[in-house]
mmCIF file of C-alpha atoms in Angstrom:
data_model
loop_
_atom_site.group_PDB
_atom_site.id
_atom_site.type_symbol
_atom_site.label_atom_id
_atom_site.label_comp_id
_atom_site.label_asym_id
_atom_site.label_seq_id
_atom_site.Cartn_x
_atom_site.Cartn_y
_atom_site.Cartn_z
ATOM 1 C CA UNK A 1 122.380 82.421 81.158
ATOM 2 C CA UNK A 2 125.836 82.721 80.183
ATOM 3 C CA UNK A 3 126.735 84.757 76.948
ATOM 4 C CA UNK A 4 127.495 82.319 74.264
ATOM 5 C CA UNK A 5 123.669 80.500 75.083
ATOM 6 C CA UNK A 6 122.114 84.131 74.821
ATOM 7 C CA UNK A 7 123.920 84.613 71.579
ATOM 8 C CA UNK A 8 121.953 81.481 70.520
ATOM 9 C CA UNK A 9 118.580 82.608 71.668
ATOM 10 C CA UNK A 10 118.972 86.292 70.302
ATOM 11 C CA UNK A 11 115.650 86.687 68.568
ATOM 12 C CA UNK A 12 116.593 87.700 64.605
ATOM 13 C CA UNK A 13 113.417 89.317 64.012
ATOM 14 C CA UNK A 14 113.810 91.811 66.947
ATOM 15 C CA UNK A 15 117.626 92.411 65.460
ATOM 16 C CA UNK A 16 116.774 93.343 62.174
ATOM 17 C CA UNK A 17 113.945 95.303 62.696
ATOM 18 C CA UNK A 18 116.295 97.206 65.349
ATOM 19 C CA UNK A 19 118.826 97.483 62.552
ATOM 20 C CA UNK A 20 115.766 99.244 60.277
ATOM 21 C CA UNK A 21 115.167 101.692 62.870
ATOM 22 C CA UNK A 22 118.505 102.545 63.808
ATOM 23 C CA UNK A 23 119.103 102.555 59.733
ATOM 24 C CA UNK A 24 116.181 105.050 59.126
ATOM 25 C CA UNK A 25 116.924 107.266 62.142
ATOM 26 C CA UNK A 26 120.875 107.579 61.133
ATOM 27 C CA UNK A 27 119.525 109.105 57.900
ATOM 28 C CA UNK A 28 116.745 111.084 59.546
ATOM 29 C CA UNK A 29 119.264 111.963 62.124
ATOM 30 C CA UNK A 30 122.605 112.905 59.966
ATOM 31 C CA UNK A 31 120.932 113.784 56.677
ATOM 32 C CA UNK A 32 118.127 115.946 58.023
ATOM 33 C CA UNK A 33 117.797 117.251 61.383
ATOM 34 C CA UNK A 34 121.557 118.165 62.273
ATOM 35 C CA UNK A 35 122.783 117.971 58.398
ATOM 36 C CA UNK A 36 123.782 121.408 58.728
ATOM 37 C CA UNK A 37 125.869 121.199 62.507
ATOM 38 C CA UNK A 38 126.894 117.416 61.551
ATOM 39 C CA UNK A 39 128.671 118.827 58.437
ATOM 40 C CA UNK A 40 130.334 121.669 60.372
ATOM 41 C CA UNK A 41 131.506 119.474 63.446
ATOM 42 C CA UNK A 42 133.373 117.523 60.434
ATOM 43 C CA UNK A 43 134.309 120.705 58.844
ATOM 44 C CA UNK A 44 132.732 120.482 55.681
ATOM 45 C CA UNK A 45 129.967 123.070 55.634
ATOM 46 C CA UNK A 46 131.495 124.752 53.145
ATOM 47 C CA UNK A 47 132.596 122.064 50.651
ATOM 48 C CA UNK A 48 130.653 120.198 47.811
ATOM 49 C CA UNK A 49 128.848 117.024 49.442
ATOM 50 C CA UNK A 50 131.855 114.110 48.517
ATOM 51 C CA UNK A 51 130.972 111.541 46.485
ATOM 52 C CA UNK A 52 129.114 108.495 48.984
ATOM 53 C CA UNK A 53 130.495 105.115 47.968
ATOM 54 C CA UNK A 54 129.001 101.588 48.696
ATOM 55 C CA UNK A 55 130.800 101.448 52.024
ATOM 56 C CA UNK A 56 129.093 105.014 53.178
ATOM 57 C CA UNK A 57 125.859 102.925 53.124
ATOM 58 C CA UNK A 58 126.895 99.254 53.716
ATOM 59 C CA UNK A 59 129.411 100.016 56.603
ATOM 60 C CA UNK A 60 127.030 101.630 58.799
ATOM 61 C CA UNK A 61 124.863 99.053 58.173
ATOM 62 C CA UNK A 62 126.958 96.290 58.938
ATOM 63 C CA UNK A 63 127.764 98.074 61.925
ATOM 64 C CA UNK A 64 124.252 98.537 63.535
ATOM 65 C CA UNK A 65 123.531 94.718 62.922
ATOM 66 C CA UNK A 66 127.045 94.310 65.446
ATOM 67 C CA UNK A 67 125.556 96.903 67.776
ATOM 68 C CA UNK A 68 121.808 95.353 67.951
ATOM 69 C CA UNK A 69 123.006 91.469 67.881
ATOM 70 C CA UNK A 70 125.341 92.771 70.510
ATOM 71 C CA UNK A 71 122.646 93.937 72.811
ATOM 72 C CA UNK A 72 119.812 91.663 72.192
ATOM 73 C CA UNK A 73 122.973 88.808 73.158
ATOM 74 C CA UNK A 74 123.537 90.840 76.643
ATOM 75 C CA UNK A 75 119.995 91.598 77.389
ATOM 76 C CA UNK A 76 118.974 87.732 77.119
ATOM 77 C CA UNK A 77 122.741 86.820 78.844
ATOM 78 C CA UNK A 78 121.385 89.373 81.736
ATOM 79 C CA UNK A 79 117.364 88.526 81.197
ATOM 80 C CA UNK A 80 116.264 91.809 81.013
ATOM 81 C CA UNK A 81 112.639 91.276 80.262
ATOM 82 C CA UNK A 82 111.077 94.549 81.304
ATOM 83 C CA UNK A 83 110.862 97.683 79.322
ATOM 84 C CA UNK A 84 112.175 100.117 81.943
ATOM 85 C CA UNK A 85 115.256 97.745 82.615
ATOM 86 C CA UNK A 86 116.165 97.499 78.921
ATOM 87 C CA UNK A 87 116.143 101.713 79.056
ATOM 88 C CA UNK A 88 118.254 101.336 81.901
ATOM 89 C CA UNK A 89 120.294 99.168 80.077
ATOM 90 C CA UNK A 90 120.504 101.051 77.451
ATOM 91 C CA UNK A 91 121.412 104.238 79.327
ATOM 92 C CA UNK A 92 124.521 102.293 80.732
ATOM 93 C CA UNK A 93 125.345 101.137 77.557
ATOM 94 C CA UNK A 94 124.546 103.710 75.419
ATOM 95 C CA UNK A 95 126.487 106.637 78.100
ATOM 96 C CA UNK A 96 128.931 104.530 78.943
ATOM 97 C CA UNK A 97 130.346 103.094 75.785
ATOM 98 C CA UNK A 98 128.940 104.118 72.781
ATOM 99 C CA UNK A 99 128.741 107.898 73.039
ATOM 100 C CA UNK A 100 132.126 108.016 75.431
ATOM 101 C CA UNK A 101 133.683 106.309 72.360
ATOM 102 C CA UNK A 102 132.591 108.622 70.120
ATOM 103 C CA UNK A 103 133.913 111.546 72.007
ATOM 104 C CA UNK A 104 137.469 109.414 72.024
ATOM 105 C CA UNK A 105 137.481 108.936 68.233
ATOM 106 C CA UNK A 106 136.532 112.540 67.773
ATOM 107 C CA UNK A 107 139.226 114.187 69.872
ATOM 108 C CA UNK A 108 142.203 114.007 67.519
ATOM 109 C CA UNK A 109 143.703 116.679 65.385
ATOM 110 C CA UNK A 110 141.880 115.997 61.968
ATOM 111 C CA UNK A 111 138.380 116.566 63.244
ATOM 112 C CA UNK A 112 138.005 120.744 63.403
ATOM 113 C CA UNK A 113 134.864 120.612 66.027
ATOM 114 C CA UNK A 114 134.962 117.410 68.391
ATOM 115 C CA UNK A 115 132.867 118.839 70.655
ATOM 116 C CA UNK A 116 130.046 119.019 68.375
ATOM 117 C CA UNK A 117 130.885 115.885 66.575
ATOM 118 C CA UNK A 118 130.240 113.861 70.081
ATOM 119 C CA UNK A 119 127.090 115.328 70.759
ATOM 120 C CA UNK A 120 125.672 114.686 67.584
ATOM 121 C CA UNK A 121 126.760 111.457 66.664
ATOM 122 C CA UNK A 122 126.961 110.114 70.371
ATOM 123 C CA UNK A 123 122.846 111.570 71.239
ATOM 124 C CA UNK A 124 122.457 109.289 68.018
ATOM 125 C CA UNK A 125 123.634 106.410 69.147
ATOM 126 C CA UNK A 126 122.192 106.556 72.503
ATOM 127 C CA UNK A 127 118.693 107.121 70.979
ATOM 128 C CA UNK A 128 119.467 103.968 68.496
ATOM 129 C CA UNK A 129 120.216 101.879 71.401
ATOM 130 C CA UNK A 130 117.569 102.395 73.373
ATOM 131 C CA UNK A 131 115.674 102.126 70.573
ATOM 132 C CA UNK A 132 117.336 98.992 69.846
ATOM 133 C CA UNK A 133 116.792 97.717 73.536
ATOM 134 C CA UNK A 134 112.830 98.118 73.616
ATOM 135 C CA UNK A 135 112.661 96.219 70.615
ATOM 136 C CA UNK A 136 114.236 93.572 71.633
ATOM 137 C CA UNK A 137 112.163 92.820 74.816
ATOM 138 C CA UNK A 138 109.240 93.872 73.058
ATOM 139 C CA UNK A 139 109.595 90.385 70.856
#
């Protein structure tokens, strides 16, 4: 199945309820179990909590429904139907792009512990998208 038909049989219900969980666990994730390293990795552990604007909330929104259309379109394009495959996949995926992009966009001079940063934010995107990957073969 080439890409652009897989795109067309991506299974909505399996993407948004992937976009709930990956919404719920980036606030479980960010805002309670590494709220305290998360703000230090960006340096502000000892600042007031900034003001969150619409985009704090929308963006990463929009941004997980990209990620899980994205890989429920390349799981049906490679017709991974098994749950150990889609881990697999996910693995590959999540390793190999997601988290190694993280660590990119963290290494520059305005972010005080990159390190830290990668590990936190990449481990959550590696748990979203395999997540993300069960859930779509599970429907």
């Amino acid at each position: 199945m080439n890409v652009l038909s897989a795109l067309g049989s991506v299974n909505w219900i399996a993407v948004l309820l992937a976009l709930l969980v990956c919404t719920v666990l980036g606030g479980v994730w960010f805002a309670g179990l590494f709220a305290g390293p998360y703000a230090r990795a960006l340096g502000r552990d000892s600042v007031p909590k900034p003001e969150r604007p619409a985009l704090f909330f929308g963006g990463p929104a929009v941004a997980n429904l990209v990620i899980a259309t994205t890989t429920a379109t390349l799981i049906g394009a490679l017709r991974i139907e098994a749950a150990g495959d889609a881990v697999v996949f996910a693995l590959v995926v999540g390793i190999g792009y997601l988290a190694a992009n993280t660590v990119v966009i963290a290494i520059n001079p305005n972010m005080p512990r990159p390190l830290s940063y990668s590990l936190i934010s990449g481990a959550y995107h590696l748990v979203g998208t395999v997540a993300t990957a069960l859930i779509v073969v599970a429907f």
